[in-house]
Tab-separated table of C-alpha atoms in Angstrom:
chain	number	residue	atom	x	y	z
A	4	UNK	CA	-16.976	-20.390	-6.723
A	5	UNK	CA	-19.878	-20.547	-4.212
A	6	UNK	CA	-22.684	-18.052	-5.033
A	7	UNK	CA	-23.593	-15.891	-2.438
A	8	UNK	CA	-26.987	-15.826	-0.230
A	9	UNK	CA	-29.575	-13.219	-0.865
A	10	UNK	CA	-28.565	-11.289	2.537
A	11	UNK	CA	-25.071	-11.361	1.448
A	12	UNK	CA	-25.922	-9.767	-1.818
A	13	UNK	CA	-28.190	-6.753	-0.071
A	14	UNK	CA	-25.307	-5.995	2.299
A	15	UNK	CA	-23.237	-5.821	-0.638
A	16	UNK	CA	-25.811	-3.518	-2.524
A	17	UNK	CA	-26.234	-1.502	0.897
A	18	UNK	CA	-22.490	-1.087	0.783
A	19	UNK	CA	-22.389	-0.163	-2.967
A	20	UNK	CA	-25.404	2.516	-2.892
A	21	UNK	CA	-23.838	4.218	0.177
A	22	UNK	CA	-20.027	4.369	-1.401
A	23	UNK	CA	-21.306	5.422	-4.724
A	24	UNK	CA	-22.731	8.284	-2.480
A	25	UNK	CA	-19.428	9.193	-0.335
A	26	UNK	CA	-17.093	7.674	-2.210
A	27	UNK	CA	-16.646	10.063	-5.003
A	28	UNK	CA	-17.650	13.103	-2.960
A	29	UNK	CA	-15.364	15.633	-4.414
A	30	UNK	CA	-16.549	19.396	-4.851
A	31	UNK	CA	-15.950	20.349	-8.586
A	32	UNK	CA	-12.587	22.966	-8.401
A	33	UNK	CA	-12.895	26.788	-8.178
A	34	UNK	CA	-9.907	28.630	-10.749
A	35	UNK	CA	-7.674	28.330	-7.568
A	36	UNK	CA	-7.879	27.947	-3.897
A	37	UNK	CA	-5.918	29.142	-1.532
A	38	UNK	CA	-5.138	27.864	2.044
A	39	UNK	CA	-4.318	30.954	4.805
A	40	UNK	CA	-2.259	31.167	7.855
A	41	UNK	CA	-1.529	27.528	8.303
A	42	UNK	CA	1.202	26.381	9.746
A	43	UNK	CA	3.014	24.032	6.752
A	44	UNK	CA	4.674	20.749	7.519
A	45	UNK	CA	6.347	20.468	3.575
A	46	UNK	CA	8.838	17.874	4.057
A	47	UNK	CA	11.589	19.391	1.863
A	48	UNK	CA	12.185	21.889	4.629
A	49	UNK	CA	11.881	23.757	7.889
A	50	UNK	CA	7.926	23.824	8.712
A	51	UNK	CA	6.392	27.128	7.604
A	52	UNK	CA	4.409	29.839	10.047
A	53	UNK	CA	0.991	31.083	8.412
A	54	UNK	CA	1.786	30.169	5.487
A	55	UNK	CA	-0.102	29.601	2.009
A	56	UNK	CA	-0.591	26.941	-0.137
A	57	UNK	CA	-2.071	27.901	-3.860
A	58	UNK	CA	-3.661	25.408	-5.381
A	59	UNK	CA	-4.525	25.669	-9.269
A	60	UNK	CA	-5.518	23.274	-11.663
A	61	UNK	CA	-4.483	20.378	-9.091
A	62	UNK	CA	-1.283	21.511	-9.093
A	63	UNK	CA	0.473	23.295	-5.780
A	64	UNK	CA	1.627	26.545	-7.579
A	65	UNK	CA	3.233	28.335	-4.286
A	66	UNK	CA	3.711	27.019	-0.591
A	67	UNK	CA	5.339	29.894	1.542
A	68	UNK	CA	4.427	32.876	3.704
A	69	UNK	CA	3.753	36.118	2.371
A	70	UNK	CA	2.231	34.939	-0.502
A	71	UNK	CA	-0.532	36.878	-3.089
A	72	UNK	CA	-3.826	35.596	-3.096
A	73	UNK	CA	-5.221	34.813	-6.521
A	74	UNK	CA	-8.313	37.085	-7.779
A	75	UNK	CA	-10.990	35.241	-7.447
A	76	UNK	CA	-8.884	31.964	-5.858
A	77	UNK	CA	-11.874	30.103	-3.017
A	78	UNK	CA	-10.291	31.251	0.213
A	79	UNK	CA	-9.690	28.637	2.962
A	80	UNK	CA	-9.147	30.177	6.105
A	81	UNK	CA	-6.945	27.655	7.910
A	82	UNK	CA	-6.080	29.493	11.360
A	83	UNK	CA	-4.660	27.548	13.965
A	84	UNK	CA	-4.535	24.326	11.269
A	85	UNK	CA	-1.961	22.537	9.710
A	86	UNK	CA	-1.201	21.088	6.109
A	87	UNK	CA	0.829	18.166	5.572
A	88	UNK	CA	1.030	15.922	2.324
A	89	UNK	CA	-1.478	13.580	2.337
A	90	UNK	CA	-0.952	9.835	3.519
A	91	UNK	CA	0.568	7.372	1.201
A	92	UNK	CA	-0.037	3.524	2.053
A	93	UNK	CA	2.291	1.180	0.078
A	94	UNK	CA	0.636	-1.918	0.385
A	95	UNK	CA	-3.093	-2.638	0.306
A	96	UNK	CA	-5.930	-4.406	-1.146
A	97	UNK	CA	-8.084	-1.351	-1.887
A	98	UNK	CA	-10.677	-1.691	-4.411
A	99	UNK	CA	-9.759	-5.559	-5.025
A	100	UNK	CA	-11.579	-7.197	-1.970
A	101	UNK	CA	-14.483	-5.316	-0.275
A	102	UNK	CA	-15.784	-8.624	2.317
A	103	UNK	CA	-13.609	-10.727	2.802
A	104	UNK	CA	-16.152	-13.592	3.663
A	105	UNK	CA	-18.037	-13.217	0.325
A	106	UNK	CA	-15.898	-14.545	-2.366
A	107	UNK	CA	-17.957	-12.802	-5.437
A	108	UNK	CA	-16.221	-9.616	-3.561
A	109	UNK	CA	-12.655	-10.372	-3.861
A	110	UNK	CA	-10.453	-9.898	-6.735
A	111	UNK	CA	-6.990	-10.096	-5.249
A	112	UNK	CA	-5.441	-13.348	-7.006
A	113	UNK	CA	-5.541	-15.685	-10.238
A	114	UNK	CA	-5.486	-19.059	-11.006
A	115	UNK	CA	-1.980	-20.339	-11.433
A	116	UNK	CA	2.012	-19.458	-9.916
A	117	UNK	CA	2.758	-16.955	-13.372
A	118	UNK	CA	0.394	-13.837	-13.689
A	119	UNK	CA	2.545	-11.197	-14.794
A	120	UNK	CA	0.247	-9.360	-17.155
A	121	UNK	CA	-2.676	-9.105	-14.181
A	122	UNK	CA	-2.671	-5.397	-13.431
A	123	UNK	CA	-4.675	-4.422	-10.150
A	124	UNK	CA	-6.302	-1.357	-11.815
A	125	UNK	CA	-8.426	-3.581	-13.911
A	126	UNK	CA	-10.087	-4.463	-10.959
A	127	UNK	CA	-10.274	-1.663	-9.243
A	128	UNK	CA	-13.961	-0.877	-7.285
A	129	UNK	CA	-14.098	2.996	-7.316
A	130	UNK	CA	-17.325	2.935	-5.518
A	131	UNK	CA	-15.893	0.465	-2.833
A	132	UNK	CA	-16.880	1.640	1.217
A	133	UNK	CA	-13.154	0.932	2.010
A	134	UNK	CA	-12.068	4.064	0.491
A	135	UNK	CA	-14.157	6.957	1.751
A	136	UNK	CA	-12.942	5.112	5.497
A	137	UNK	CA	-9.399	5.107	4.380
A	138	UNK	CA	-9.337	8.405	3.509
A	139	UNK	CA	-10.951	10.261	6.422
A	140	UNK	CA	-7.790	9.209	7.863
A	141	UNK	CA	-5.940	11.731	6.114
A	142	UNK	CA	-4.826	9.153	3.529
A	143	UNK	CA	-5.147	10.268	-0.206
A	144	UNK	CA	-2.757	7.432	-2.362
A	145	UNK	CA	-2.197	3.984	-1.975
A	146	UNK	CA	-0.594	0.940	-3.694
A	147	UNK	CA	-3.245	-1.355	-4.769
A	148	UNK	CA	-1.435	-4.374	-4.916
A	149	UNK	CA	-2.985	-8.259	-5.791
A	150	UNK	CA	-1.794	-11.392	-4.526
A	151	UNK	CA	-0.464	-9.594	-1.115
A	152	UNK	CA	-2.400	-11.495	1.172
A	153	UNK	CA	-3.374	-9.663	4.252
A	154	UNK	CA	-6.180	-9.829	6.227
A	155	UNK	CA	-8.921	-9.899	3.755
A	156	UNK	CA	-6.922	-12.234	1.545
A	157	UNK	CA	-8.559	-15.532	-0.026
A	158	UNK	CA	-5.648	-17.355	1.378
A	159	UNK	CA	-4.504	-18.276	-2.777
A	160	UNK	CA	-1.207	-17.655	-3.366
A	161	UNK	CA	0.485	-17.040	-6.946
A	162	UNK	CA	4.620	-16.826	-7.295
A	163	UNK	CA	4.100	-14.019	-9.597
A	164	UNK	CA	0.730	-12.152	-8.326
A	165	UNK	CA	0.640	-9.658	-11.302
A	166	UNK	CA	1.045	-5.979	-11.217
A	167	UNK	CA	0.747	-3.202	-8.411
A	168	UNK	CA	-1.321	-0.071	-9.456
A	169	UNK	CA	-0.989	3.196	-7.376
A	170	UNK	CA	-4.434	5.207	-7.162
A	171	UNK	CA	-5.714	8.178	-5.565
A	172	UNK	CA	-8.184	6.984	-3.254
A	173	UNK	CA	-11.058	9.634	-5.346
A	174	UNK	CA	-12.331	9.252	-9.015
A	175	UNK	CA	-15.727	7.871	-10.509
A	176	UNK	CA	-13.666	5.552	-12.385
A	177	UNK	CA	-10.046	3.101	-11.602
A	178	UNK	CA	-8.881	5.522	-14.826
A	179	UNK	CA	-9.827	8.747	-13.033
A	180	UNK	CA	-7.981	7.502	-9.527
A	181	UNK	CA	-5.054	6.338	-11.681
A	182	UNK	CA	-1.120	7.418	-10.331
A	183	UNK	CA	0.452	4.501	-12.149
A	184	UNK	CA	-1.189	1.740	-13.599
A	185	UNK	CA	2.334	-0.591	-13.835
A	186	UNK	CA	4.207	0.657	-9.976
A	187	UNK	CA	5.400	-2.662	-9.141
A	188	UNK	CA	5.370	-6.555	-9.887
A	189	UNK	CA	4.389	-8.344	-7.525
A	190	UNK	CA	6.164	-11.690	-6.248
A	191	UNK	CA	5.035	-13.580	-3.446
A	192	UNK	CA	8.677	-15.268	-2.062
A	193	UNK	CA	7.991	-19.240	-1.625
A	194	UNK	CA	8.947	-19.874	1.873
A	195	UNK	CA	10.030	-23.424	3.528
A	196	UNK	CA	6.531	-24.646	5.123
A	197	UNK	CA	7.181	-28.269	7.188
A	198	UNK	CA	3.883	-27.621	8.331
A	199	UNK	CA	0.025	-27.018	6.769
A	200	UNK	CA	-3.503	-26.930	8.169
A	201	UNK	CA	-6.115	-29.145	6.896
A	202	UNK	CA	-9.284	-27.934	6.655
A	203	UNK	CA	-10.875	-31.272	5.590
A	204	UNK	CA	-9.813	-32.621	9.496
A	205	UNK	CA	-8.887	-29.059	11.020
A	206	UNK	CA	-5.311	-30.627	12.165
A	207	UNK	CA	-2.198	-29.279	11.285
A	208	UNK	CA	0.152	-31.955	8.726
A	209	UNK	CA	3.523	-32.062	8.764
A	210	UNK	CA	6.418	-32.456	6.021
A	211	UNK	CA	9.546	-33.590	6.790
A	212	UNK	CA	12.121	-30.715	6.057
A	213	UNK	CA	13.675	-32.495	3.338
A	214	UNK	CA	10.639	-32.660	1.328
A	215	UNK	CA	9.494	-29.116	1.933
A	216	UNK	CA	13.194	-27.699	1.049
A	217	UNK	CA	12.866	-29.706	-2.262
A	218	UNK	CA	9.775	-28.058	-2.586
A	219	UNK	CA	11.105	-24.613	-1.866
A	220	UNK	CA	13.933	-25.090	-4.459
A	221	UNK	CA	11.553	-26.195	-7.335
A	222	UNK	CA	9.396	-23.150	-7.224
A	223	UNK	CA	12.855	-20.665	-6.758
A	224	UNK	CA	13.654	-22.316	-10.312
A	225	UNK	CA	10.740	-22.026	-11.622
A	226	UNK	CA	10.882	-18.171	-10.865
A	227	UNK	CA	14.641	-18.145	-12.141
A	228	UNK	CA	13.591	-20.224	-14.989
A	229	UNK	CA	10.801	-17.690	-16.227
A	230	UNK	CA	13.142	-14.782	-15.694
A	231	UNK	CA	15.251	-16.082	-18.139
A	232	UNK	CA	12.642	-16.860	-20.638
A	233	UNK	CA	11.579	-12.795	-20.001
A	234	UNK	CA	15.187	-11.944	-20.710
A	235	UNK	CA	15.411	-13.668	-23.719
A	236	UNK	CA	12.025	-12.385	-24.838
A	237	UNK	CA	12.854	-8.601	-23.975
A	238	UNK	CA	16.061	-9.613	-26.770
A	239	UNK	CA	13.684	-10.883	-28.942
A	240	UNK	CA	11.595	-7.673	-29.198
A	241	UNK	CA	14.131	-5.597	-30.465
A	242	UNK	CA	13.511	-7.271	-33.846
A	243	UNK	CA	9.668	-8.504	-33.456
A	244	UNK	CA	9.653	-9.427	-37.123
A	245	UNK	CA	12.036	-11.963	-37.115
A	246	UNK	CA	11.235	-15.668	-38.093
A	247	UNK	CA	10.155	-17.879	-35.438
A	248	UNK	CA	9.060	-14.901	-33.061
A	249	UNK	CA	5.415	-15.393	-31.264
A	250	UNK	CA	3.924	-12.812	-28.952
A	251	UNK	CA	3.907	-13.811	-25.064
A	252	UNK	CA	1.815	-11.627	-23.130
A	253	UNK	CA	3.330	-12.698	-19.604
A	254	UNK	CA	6.529	-12.817	-20.734
A	255	UNK	CA	5.921	-9.189	-22.459
A	256	UNK	CA	4.129	-7.864	-19.451
A	257	UNK	CA	7.742	-8.428	-17.470
A	258	UNK	CA	9.749	-6.953	-20.070
A	259	UNK	CA	9.878	-3.432	-17.937
A	260	UNK	CA	11.289	-5.199	-14.899
A	261	UNK	CA	14.158	-6.951	-16.784
A	262	UNK	CA	14.962	-3.657	-18.539
A	263	UNK	CA	14.964	-1.955	-14.486
A	264	UNK	CA	11.876	-0.057	-15.403
A	265	UNK	CA	9.692	-1.482	-12.871
A	266	UNK	CA	10.521	-2.891	-9.452
A	267	UNK	CA	9.871	-6.209	-8.386
A	268	UNK	CA	7.533	-6.051	-4.693
A	269	UNK	CA	8.853	-9.250	-3.081
A	270	UNK	CA	6.611	-9.912	-0.194
A	271	UNK	CA	9.395	-11.896	2.272
A	272	UNK	CA	8.839	-12.232	6.125
A	273	UNK	CA	11.601	-14.877	7.443
A	274	UNK	CA	14.889	-14.142	7.430
A	275	UNK	CA	16.390	-17.009	4.603
A	276	UNK	CA	12.986	-15.583	2.376
A	277	UNK	CA	14.527	-12.383	2.640
A	278	UNK	CA	18.281	-13.211	2.148
A	279	UNK	CA	17.251	-15.612	-0.770
A	280	UNK	CA	14.652	-13.029	-2.610
A	281	UNK	CA	17.797	-10.143	-2.501
A	282	UNK	CA	21.132	-12.247	-3.677
A	283	UNK	CA	18.340	-13.643	-6.381
A	284	UNK	CA	17.720	-10.219	-7.190
A	285	UNK	CA	21.210	-9.002	-7.128
A	286	UNK	CA	22.421	-12.013	-9.508
A	287	UNK	CA	19.877	-11.285	-11.496
A	288	UNK	CA	20.137	-7.809	-11.853
A	289	UNK	CA	16.666	-6.711	-10.886
A	290	UNK	CA	15.189	-3.749	-8.540
A	291	UNK	CA	13.526	-4.741	-5.590
A	292	UNK	CA	11.558	-3.408	-3.021
A	293	UNK	CA	10.835	-5.747	0.069
A	294	UNK	CA	7.660	-5.528	1.872
A	295	UNK	CA	6.591	-7.855	4.960
A	296	UNK	CA	9.892	-8.186	6.128
A	297	UNK	CA	9.411	-9.363	9.675
A	298	UNK	CA	12.984	-10.643	10.057
A	299	UNK	CA	14.313	-7.930	8.003
A	300	UNK	CA	16.078	-6.830	11.263
A	301	UNK	CA	18.553	-10.409	11.067
A	302	UNK	CA	19.107	-9.220	7.169
A	303	UNK	CA	19.624	-5.396	8.062
A	304	UNK	CA	23.784	-5.740	6.977
A	305	UNK	CA	22.559	-7.187	3.728
A	306	UNK	CA	19.452	-5.074	3.356
A	307	UNK	CA	22.132	-1.736	3.680
A	308	UNK	CA	24.218	-3.531	1.439
A	309	UNK	CA	22.315	-3.396	-1.384
A	310	UNK	CA	20.451	-0.469	-0.743
A	311	UNK	CA	17.102	-2.560	-0.595
A	312	UNK	CA	13.889	-0.453	0.461
A	313	UNK	CA	11.740	-2.055	3.090
A	314	UNK	CA	7.962	-1.980	3.649
A	315	UNK	CA	7.111	-3.008	7.222
A	316	UNK	CA	3.923	-4.869	8.402
A	317	UNK	CA	1.465	-2.845	10.745
A	318	UNK	CA	3.820	-2.680	14.189
A	319	UNK	CA	0.291	-3.176	15.970
A	320	UNK	CA	0.686	-6.944	15.637
A	321	UNK	CA	1.765	-9.744	18.381
A	322	UNK	CA	5.559	-10.350	17.956
A	323	UNK	CA	5.854	-12.974	14.877
A	324	UNK	CA	7.930	-15.810	17.129
A	325	UNK	CA	6.908	-17.240	20.802
A	326	UNK	CA	10.554	-16.572	21.980
A	327	UNK	CA	10.475	-12.536	19.979
A	328	UNK	CA	10.350	-9.717	22.540
A	329	UNK	CA	7.294	-8.238	22.802
A	330	UNK	CA	7.879	-4.811	21.147
A	331	UNK	CA	9.902	-6.899	18.511
A	332	UNK	CA	8.193	-4.864	15.228
A	333	UNK	CA	8.368	-1.878	17.190
A	334	UNK	CA	11.641	-1.672	17.402
A	335	UNK	CA	12.091	-2.763	13.960
A	336	UNK	CA	11.749	0.149	12.094
A	337	UNK	CA	14.751	2.390	13.971
A	338	UNK	CA	16.835	-0.510	13.828
A	339	UNK	CA	16.831	-0.142	10.418
A	340	UNK	CA	16.471	2.973	9.737
A	341	UNK	CA	19.966	3.608	12.270
A	342	UNK	CA	21.466	0.900	9.858
A	343	UNK	CA	20.745	3.005	6.827
A	344	UNK	CA	17.820	0.942	5.241
A	345	UNK	CA	14.572	3.482	3.793
A	346	UNK	CA	11.615	2.275	5.245
A	347	UNK	CA	7.813	2.788	5.083
A	348	UNK	CA	4.762	1.487	6.077
A	349	UNK	CA	1.535	-0.373	4.918
A	350	UNK	CA	-1.170	-1.525	6.349
A	351	UNK	CA	-1.223	-4.743	3.974
A	352	UNK	CA	-4.785	-4.951	3.565
A	353	UNK	CA	-7.817	-2.802	4.061
A	354	UNK	CA	-9.696	-3.621	6.933
A	355	UNK	CA	-7.479	-1.519	9.016
A	356	UNK	CA	-6.036	0.678	6.658
A	357	UNK	CA	-6.825	3.939	8.434
A	358	UNK	CA	-4.698	2.873	11.301
A	359	UNK	CA	-1.316	3.832	8.677
A	360	UNK	CA	-0.752	6.888	10.804
A	361	UNK	CA	-1.046	5.308	14.677
A	362	UNK	CA	1.650	2.371	13.327
A	363	UNK	CA	4.218	4.847	12.662
A	364	UNK	CA	3.044	6.793	15.763
A	365	UNK	CA	4.063	3.545	17.614
A	366	UNK	CA	7.448	3.077	15.573
A	367	UNK	CA	7.907	6.714	17.596
A	368	UNK	CA	7.284	5.887	20.429
A	369	UNK	CA	9.864	3.096	19.983
A	370	UNK	CA	12.554	4.956	19.428
A	371	UNK	CA	12.287	5.916	15.639
A	372	UNK	CA	12.553	9.776	14.971
A	373	UNK	CA	9.076	11.719	14.402
A	374	UNK	CA	10.105	13.280	11.033
A	375	UNK	CA	11.325	9.967	10.101
A	376	UNK	CA	7.825	8.304	10.683
A	377	UNK	CA	6.242	10.915	8.836
A	378	UNK	CA	8.248	10.505	6.004
A	379	UNK	CA	7.884	6.837	6.047
A	380	UNK	CA	4.083	7.532	5.272
A	381	UNK	CA	4.559	10.104	2.595
A	382	UNK	CA	7.665	11.063	1.016
A	383	UNK	CA	9.325	7.392	1.278
A	384	UNK	CA	6.628	5.723	-0.229
A	385	UNK	CA	6.504	7.730	-3.290
A	386	UNK	CA	10.350	7.876	-3.355
A	387	UNK	CA	10.249	3.697	-3.606
A	388	UNK	CA	7.976	3.756	-6.482
A	389	UNK	CA	9.228	6.617	-8.348
A	390	UNK	CA	6.309	9.004	-7.874
A	391	UNK	CA	8.571	11.587	-5.768
A	392	UNK	CA	8.095	14.429	-8.726
A	393	UNK	CA	4.528	13.717	-8.212
A	394	UNK	CA	3.690	13.000	-4.282
A	395	UNK	CA	4.824	13.393	-1.087
A	396	UNK	CA	6.121	16.701	-0.069
A	397	UNK	CA	4.026	19.870	-0.418
A	398	UNK	CA	6.137	21.790	-3.180
A	399	UNK	CA	5.503	24.065	-6.247
A	400	UNK	CA	4.428	21.522	-9.244
A	401	UNK	CA	3.371	18.790	-7.265
A	402	UNK	CA	-0.032	17.107	-7.148
A	403	UNK	CA	-2.096	18.905	-4.723
A	404	UNK	CA	-2.528	15.721	-2.859
A	405	UNK	CA	-3.039	17.486	0.904
A	406	UNK	CA	-4.879	17.164	4.354
A	407	UNK	CA	-5.322	19.979	6.705
A	408	UNK	CA	-5.525	19.009	10.725
A	409	UNK	CA	-6.073	20.173	13.715
A	410	UNK	CA	-2.827	18.150	14.742
A	411	UNK	CA	-0.493	15.383	14.358
A	412	UNK	CA	-1.563	13.110	11.021
A	413	UNK	CA	-0.156	10.009	13.075
A	414	UNK	CA	-2.392	10.747	16.398
A	415	UNK	CA	-4.836	8.836	15.945
A	416	UNK	CA	-7.331	11.811	17.852
A	417	UNK	CA	-6.649	14.354	15.075
A	418	UNK	CA	-9.490	15.709	12.950
A	419	UNK	CA	-8.541	15.659	9.056
A	420	UNK	CA	-9.951	19.166	8.157
A	421	UNK	CA	-10.065	19.532	5.042
A	422	UNK	CA	-8.740	16.977	2.390
A	423	UNK	CA	-7.384	17.657	-1.139
A	424	UNK	CA	-7.235	14.880	-3.364
A	425	UNK	CA	-5.952	16.107	-7.367
A	426	UNK	CA	-6.747	19.624	-6.121
A	427	UNK	CA	-9.921	19.098	-5.163
A	428	UNK	CA	-11.279	19.227	-1.690
A	429	UNK	CA	-13.154	15.965	-1.405
A	430	UNK	CA	-15.415	14.767	1.729
A	431	UNK	CA	-14.831	12.599	4.485
A	432	UNK	CA	-17.898	11.462	5.063
A	433	UNK	CA	-17.769	7.466	5.163
A	434	UNK	CA	-20.250	4.837	6.443
A	435	UNK	CA	-18.283	4.514	9.475
A	436	UNK	CA	-18.983	7.988	10.102
A	437	UNK	CA	-22.463	7.854	9.382
A	438	UNK	CA	-23.562	5.135	11.832
A	439	UNK	CA	-21.830	7.446	14.529
A	440	UNK	CA	-23.656	10.117	13.816
A	441	UNK	CA	-26.840	7.640	13.447
A	442	UNK	CA	-26.360	6.228	17.210
A	443	UNK	CA	-25.087	8.729	18.463
A	444	UNK	CA	-28.239	10.786	17.988
A	445	UNK	CA	-30.626	7.958	18.933
A	446	UNK	CA	-33.359	9.446	21.267
A	447	UNK	CA	-32.834	9.021	24.607
A	448	UNK	CA	-35.878	6.257	26.163
A	449	UNK	CA	-37.156	7.436	29.750
A	450	UNK	CA	-37.093	3.987	31.608
């Protein structure tokens, strides 16, 4: 690994020092917190006018109109404001990648094709400068996924990349941030690549289709063999004292997948990849969440018939193919929803995670019903990863990850006035806001 230059180290230190101040700036929780006179969008029923939300020990204990405020509660008057569940970014590299050009700050991939024992949570940097920037846009929880590609990736790939972790965007340690350490097993489904870019010559290299197909089949077969080994290992675990049993941490990490307790988060974009991945999981009796899914519209009948949920890439991107319509990525969310497929949106990196709501809003402008877009960044991600009992709606008993806004949280002009993570009032200060205020207040120089 290349050693970073002195300037890079100084930049990293500056980011870390800033984020150490901003990332975990939570106000100690009072015995109770009452958010009063707000319009509450519970996403579990119709909006509640002039409602009150009561927070006690990190949980929502009431969310309705006419609620009695507990004695001694900290009261936040939200008249004219709105309460929503915090936004949920379904795929990020949050805490795993800081400065993509500096190798020593990127910890998204491991060497080797099979790394199921790798867990994102063990590598998360709680003081990442990306965290306060992201939550300032109303995002309170994310899935941190290893080997997930994205703008901040190092272009390294793993077939089985490791375990994605669900985390809150506040906490001094990774343990404090954890929602579910093992939320899903990441698989980067192989593709038939007939063209590659040679960095030594800065030219494209062509490969015959037959050779590319042979390489693809080899990778898929290796994955099938690995799953079969894990299945035998899961059976052997029922009597680990038997002769010849040897512990294998890689196969052991796959056991929850084999038992249907952990979904596979499969990254696949092309129609052939999607079709093969879904059919593979159906044959192996494995739970699947499809991520990326650029060509999902081409396989919507298959996805519907197998009840496969889909996490879509940002809609703010150019068409995937030169012959595609300019709005191909913008119209796909509604096309999939109308076909009966559950969708969510993910940023797939850190640099533009703050635009999660805007990506959902663009889909609304191209046919997706507004409430479905809002649920696609709140409730539906929680359901996909089995976290709906804790997150996704404003209901009694759920974790108090909430945002209080002056408007639609999918609108980029909306301000998040108050943000709660695990029931604690959390700062929205961040590096970008500090720079904005610094230069907005720069003294005027007379000419």
